[in-house]
Short mmCIF file of C-alpha atoms and ligand atoms in Angstrom, two decimals:
data_model
loop_
_atom_site.label_atom_id
_atom_site.label_comp_id
_atom_site.label_asym_id
_atom_site.label_seq_id
_atom_site.Cartn_x
_atom_site.Cartn_y
_atom_site.Cartn_z
CA MET A 1 106.32 101.99 116.99
CA PRO A 2 103.73 103.58 114.70
CA GLU A 3 101.42 101.01 113.14
CA LEU A 4 98.96 101.27 110.25
CA PRO A 5 96.58 103.82 111.87
CA GLU A 6 99.42 106.11 112.97
CA VAL A 7 101.16 105.92 109.59
CA GLN A 8 97.88 106.63 107.78
CA THR A 9 97.25 109.58 110.11
CA VAL A 10 100.67 111.00 109.20
CA ILE A 11 99.87 110.54 105.50
CA ASP A 12 96.49 112.27 105.86
CA GLY A 13 98.25 115.18 107.56
CA LEU A 14 100.95 115.40 104.89
CA ASN A 15 98.34 115.20 102.13
CA GLN A 16 96.85 118.46 103.35
CA LYS A 17 100.19 120.25 103.44
CA ILE A 18 102.71 119.11 100.86
CA ILE A 19 100.82 117.98 97.76
CA ASN A 20 101.87 119.96 94.68
CA GLN A 21 104.65 121.63 96.64
CA THR A 22 108.00 121.86 94.91
CA ILE A 23 111.11 120.84 96.82
CA SER A 24 113.43 123.83 96.54
CA LYS A 25 116.26 122.60 98.76
CA ILE A 26 117.08 119.59 100.94
CA LYS A 27 119.28 119.57 103.99
CA VAL A 28 120.41 116.21 105.35
CA LEU A 29 121.56 116.74 108.92
CA ARG A 30 122.27 113.13 109.75
CA LYS A 31 123.89 110.57 107.47
CA GLY A 32 122.57 107.01 107.48
CA ILE A 33 118.90 108.03 107.45
CA THR A 34 118.83 107.93 103.64
CA ASN A 35 120.04 105.19 101.27
CA CYS A 36 121.51 107.67 98.79
CA SER A 37 121.77 111.39 98.10
CA LEU A 38 118.39 113.11 97.95
CA LEU A 39 119.74 115.74 95.52
CA PRO A 40 118.05 114.14 92.48
CA ILE A 41 114.63 115.15 93.83
CA VAL A 42 115.40 118.84 94.32
CA GLY A 43 113.08 120.70 91.93
CA GLU A 44 110.53 117.86 92.01
CA LYS A 45 106.96 118.16 93.25
CA PHE A 46 105.23 115.89 95.76
CA LEU A 47 102.34 114.54 93.68
CA LYS A 48 100.64 111.93 95.83
CA LEU A 49 101.16 109.91 98.99
CA ASP A 50 100.35 106.26 99.50
CA ARG A 51 100.78 103.77 102.28
CA ARG A 52 101.86 100.15 102.11
CA GLY A 53 101.95 98.47 105.52
CA LYS A 54 103.86 100.86 107.75
CA TYR A 55 105.67 102.55 104.83
CA ILE A 56 104.86 106.01 103.50
CA ILE A 57 105.26 106.32 99.74
CA PHE A 58 105.89 109.80 98.34
CA HIS A 59 105.19 109.92 94.61
CA LEU A 60 107.20 112.66 92.92
CA SER A 61 106.92 114.37 89.57
CA SER A 62 109.76 112.22 88.18
CA GLU A 63 110.21 108.45 88.02
CA LEU A 64 111.60 108.46 91.54
CA VAL A 65 109.63 107.67 94.66
CA MET A 66 110.69 108.35 98.21
CA ILE A 67 109.76 105.71 100.74
CA GLY A 68 109.68 106.61 104.42
CA HIS A 69 109.55 104.37 107.48
CA LEU A 70 109.09 105.97 110.90
CA LYS A 71 110.39 102.92 112.85
CA MET A 72 110.50 103.76 116.58
CA THR A 73 110.52 107.54 116.87
CA GLY A 74 110.41 109.05 113.36
CA LYS A 75 108.06 112.01 112.78
CA PHE A 76 107.18 114.24 109.87
CA ILE A 77 106.45 117.85 110.74
CA VAL A 78 105.40 120.64 108.38
CA THR A 79 106.21 124.11 109.60
CA SER A 80 107.23 127.57 108.44
CA LYS A 81 110.67 127.79 106.88
CA TYR A 82 111.57 130.29 109.60
CA ALA A 83 110.77 127.85 112.44
CA LYS A 84 113.73 127.03 114.69
CA TYR A 85 115.71 123.83 114.23
CA HIS A 86 115.08 121.08 116.71
CA ARG A 87 117.82 118.86 118.01
CA HIS A 88 116.47 115.72 116.41
CA ASP A 89 115.68 117.15 112.97
CA ARG A 90 117.41 114.80 110.53
CA VAL A 91 116.29 115.82 107.05
CA ILE A 92 114.66 119.09 105.99
CA PHE A 93 112.82 119.62 102.71
CA PHE A 94 112.33 123.32 101.93
CA LEU A 95 109.11 123.75 99.97
CA GLY A 96 107.97 126.29 97.41
CA ASP A 97 105.32 127.82 99.65
CA GLN A 98 107.89 128.91 102.28
CA SER A 99 107.17 125.94 104.51
CA LYS A 100 109.45 123.06 105.34
CA LEU A 101 108.87 119.36 105.74
CA ILE A 102 111.03 118.02 108.54
CA PHE A 103 111.89 114.42 109.24
CA ASN A 104 112.65 114.37 112.95
CA ASP A 105 113.83 111.19 114.67
CA ILE A 106 115.23 110.92 118.20
CA ARG A 107 116.60 107.42 117.87
CA CYS A 108 117.49 107.47 114.16
CA PHE A 109 116.06 104.08 113.21
CA GLY A 110 113.73 105.75 110.69
CA ARG A 111 114.61 105.64 107.01
CA LEU A 112 114.05 107.64 103.84
CA GLU A 113 114.82 105.79 100.67
CA LEU A 114 114.77 106.82 97.02
CA ILE A 115 113.91 104.18 94.49
CA ASP A 116 112.73 104.07 90.91
CA SER A 117 108.93 103.77 90.71
CA ALA A 118 109.43 100.62 88.60
CA GLU A 119 111.00 98.96 91.66
CA LEU A 120 107.98 99.52 93.90
CA LEU A 121 106.37 96.14 93.23
CA GLU A 122 109.64 94.36 93.88
CA LYS A 123 110.14 96.30 97.11
CA PHE A 124 106.84 95.09 98.57
CA LYS A 125 106.58 91.70 96.88
CA ASN A 126 106.86 89.71 100.13
CA MET A 127 104.59 91.92 102.17
CA GLY A 128 101.24 90.40 103.12
CA PRO A 129 97.92 91.91 102.01
CA GLU A 130 96.53 95.10 103.50
CA PRO A 131 93.86 94.37 106.14
CA TRP A 132 91.04 95.56 103.85
CA ASP A 133 92.32 93.65 100.83
CA SER A 134 90.02 90.80 99.76
CA LYS A 135 93.15 88.60 99.73
CA TYR A 136 93.10 88.81 103.54
CA ASN A 137 90.36 86.19 103.88
CA PRO A 138 89.69 83.04 105.96
CA LEU A 139 91.09 80.67 103.34
CA TYR A 140 94.30 82.70 103.12
CA LEU A 141 94.72 82.67 106.91
CA LYS A 142 94.03 78.93 107.04
CA LYS A 143 96.75 78.27 104.45
CA LYS A 144 99.23 80.53 106.22
CA LEU A 145 98.54 79.35 109.77
CA GLU A 146 97.53 75.69 109.67
CA ASN A 147 101.07 74.33 109.99
CA ARG A 148 102.51 76.98 112.29
CA ARG A 149 103.41 76.22 115.91
CA ILE A 150 104.13 79.90 116.54
CA PRO A 151 101.63 81.79 118.77
CA ILE A 152 98.96 83.78 116.92
CA LYS A 153 100.10 87.09 118.47
CA THR A 154 103.61 86.65 117.06
CA LEU A 155 102.18 85.61 113.69
CA LEU A 156 100.04 88.75 113.48
CA LEU A 157 103.17 90.89 113.84
CA ASP A 158 104.70 89.27 110.77
CA GLN A 159 104.36 91.85 107.96
CA ASN A 160 104.46 89.01 105.43
CA LEU A 161 101.21 87.60 106.85
CA VAL A 162 99.24 90.85 106.95
CA ALA A 163 100.58 94.39 106.56
CA GLY A 164 100.50 97.16 109.14
CA ILE A 165 99.85 95.44 112.49
CA GLY A 166 102.28 96.00 115.37
CA ASN A 167 102.39 95.27 119.07
CA ILE A 168 99.54 97.47 120.27
CA TYR A 169 96.93 96.44 117.73
CA ALA A 170 97.88 92.73 117.80
CA SER A 171 96.88 92.60 121.49
CA GLU A 172 93.71 94.62 120.88
CA ILE A 173 92.67 92.54 117.85
CA LEU A 174 93.05 89.25 119.73
CA PHE A 175 91.08 90.60 122.68
CA GLU A 176 88.32 91.71 120.32
CA ALA A 177 88.39 88.26 118.67
CA GLY A 178 88.36 86.45 122.04
CA ILE A 179 91.47 84.44 121.12
CA HIS A 180 94.34 83.74 123.51
CA PRO A 181 97.57 85.30 122.17
CA GLU A 182 99.58 82.17 122.96
CA LYS A 183 97.35 79.89 120.89
CA PRO A 184 99.53 78.41 118.14
CA GLY A 185 98.53 78.97 114.52
CA TYR A 186 97.64 75.32 113.84
CA LEU A 187 95.06 75.26 116.68
CA ILE A 188 93.10 78.25 115.37
CA MET A 189 89.66 77.04 114.28
CA ALA A 190 87.89 77.86 111.02
CA SER A 191 85.40 80.18 112.74
CA GLU A 192 88.30 82.04 114.37
CA PHE A 193 89.96 82.95 111.06
CA LYS A 194 86.84 84.93 110.24
CA GLN A 195 86.83 86.46 113.70
CA ILE A 196 90.49 87.56 113.41
CA ILE A 197 89.82 89.28 110.08
CA LYS A 198 86.68 90.98 111.36
CA SER A 199 88.45 92.15 114.52
CA THR A 200 91.51 93.37 112.58
CA ARG A 201 89.33 95.61 110.43
CA LYS A 202 87.17 96.80 113.30
CA ILE A 203 90.07 97.76 115.60
CA LEU A 204 92.14 99.44 112.88
CA LYS A 205 89.10 101.36 111.64
CA GLN A 206 88.39 102.65 115.14
CA ALA A 207 92.03 103.60 115.63
CA LEU A 208 92.01 105.48 112.31
CA LYS A 209 88.93 107.36 113.40
CA TYR A 210 90.82 108.60 116.49
CA ASN A 211 94.02 109.40 114.54
CA GLY A 212 95.97 106.51 116.03
CA THR A 213 97.38 105.80 119.48
CA THR A 214 99.84 108.05 121.26
CA ILE A 215 101.76 106.02 123.82
CA SER A 216 105.11 107.79 123.74
CA ASP A 217 106.46 109.49 120.64
CA PHE A 218 103.81 109.35 117.98
CA ARG A 219 102.74 112.78 116.75
CA ARG A 220 100.54 113.88 113.91
CA VAL A 221 101.97 116.22 111.29
CA ASP A 222 100.43 119.16 113.16
CA GLU A 223 102.12 117.81 116.34
CA LYS A 224 98.79 116.91 117.95
CA THR A 225 98.50 113.45 119.49
CA GLY A 226 96.26 110.56 118.43
CA GLU A 227 93.45 109.67 120.82
CA PHE A 228 92.94 105.91 120.52
CA GLN A 229 94.96 105.27 123.71
CA ASN A 230 91.75 106.25 125.55
CA PHE A 231 89.92 103.33 123.94
CA LEU A 232 92.49 100.54 124.39
CA LYS A 233 90.92 97.54 126.11
CA VAL A 234 94.01 95.51 127.06
CA TYR A 235 97.24 97.19 125.90
CA GLY A 236 98.98 98.84 128.86
CA ARG A 237 96.10 97.90 131.22
CA GLN A 238 97.77 95.07 133.22
CA GLY A 239 96.28 94.74 136.69
CA LEU A 240 93.19 96.78 135.75
CA ALA A 241 89.72 95.27 135.38
CA CYS A 242 88.67 93.89 131.99
CA ARG A 243 86.06 96.27 130.57
CA ILE A 244 83.89 93.27 129.61
CA CYS A 245 84.12 90.78 132.50
CA GLY A 246 85.98 92.52 135.34
CA GLU A 247 88.83 89.98 135.46
CA LYS A 248 92.34 91.45 135.88
CA ILE A 249 94.17 92.13 132.61
CA GLN A 250 97.44 90.20 132.40
CA LYS A 251 100.74 91.08 130.78
CA LEU A 252 103.11 88.46 129.42
CA ARG A 253 106.26 88.36 127.30
CA GLN A 254 106.21 86.80 123.86
CA ASN A 255 109.25 86.94 121.64
CA GLN A 256 110.69 89.84 123.71
CA ARG A 257 107.50 91.86 123.28
CA SER A 258 104.78 92.63 125.82
CA THR A 259 101.39 91.06 125.25
CA PHE A 260 98.23 92.01 127.11
CA LEU A 261 95.15 89.83 127.53
CA CYS A 262 92.09 89.04 129.57
CA PRO A 263 92.48 85.41 130.73
CA SER A 264 88.74 84.96 130.97
CA CYS A 265 87.59 86.60 127.69
CA GLN A 266 90.35 85.04 125.57
CA ASN A 267 90.85 81.32 125.15
ZN1 ZN B 1 87.48 89.86 130.24
#
């Protein structure tokens, strides 16, 4: 599933292609992707895009905002209006400059939602801070984690703790921080809160630099892939040598998700 770096990469791509474009027509090819009719935004312009966690926020020229979530296999593609339809195209926005913005999704878990801009705060009120927000600090983590018996890896995936981290980056962040993914929240030491925050920012920043990680379906708006998969240190590397100490990388299951770690670098 796309995480913060992949979602931001999509936004950066869209920013170059759809800003100030007017939506001249919308075709919804699959019901259930949207929460309501998208007709009210025909004639509107895309003014600005924002990200909150793994959500893409499309600000329009009216009071409405469209919120997109890619979930497992959602993609946004911008192409010529004459380009052929693809089997998994779900929603098509025809734009004033003769291009079209396509929401393509093989598995159809992705969502496009229209809400009033006044409801934005309410929509994200339970979401944790962004990784670069000053609210994501050691004291905050201490408060959130000190009574939790849940493993730190699982806690990092909770969007209400910190926004934007998913399965790939949680493993990479904990490797970078030298913390075992099964360590329960209440056993994390004061110095480690700092380390987790530092590692979160470092790993996500690197991933952003390489336009995210392409493991299976993630594509940029121009359909190129991200490149951070070439820099992963533990994710998907079970059985291979740790790049730091040479020990074999292990894979384990936590909460039905795969976790990757170096048993000697992380404790
Ligand atoms: Zn190691």
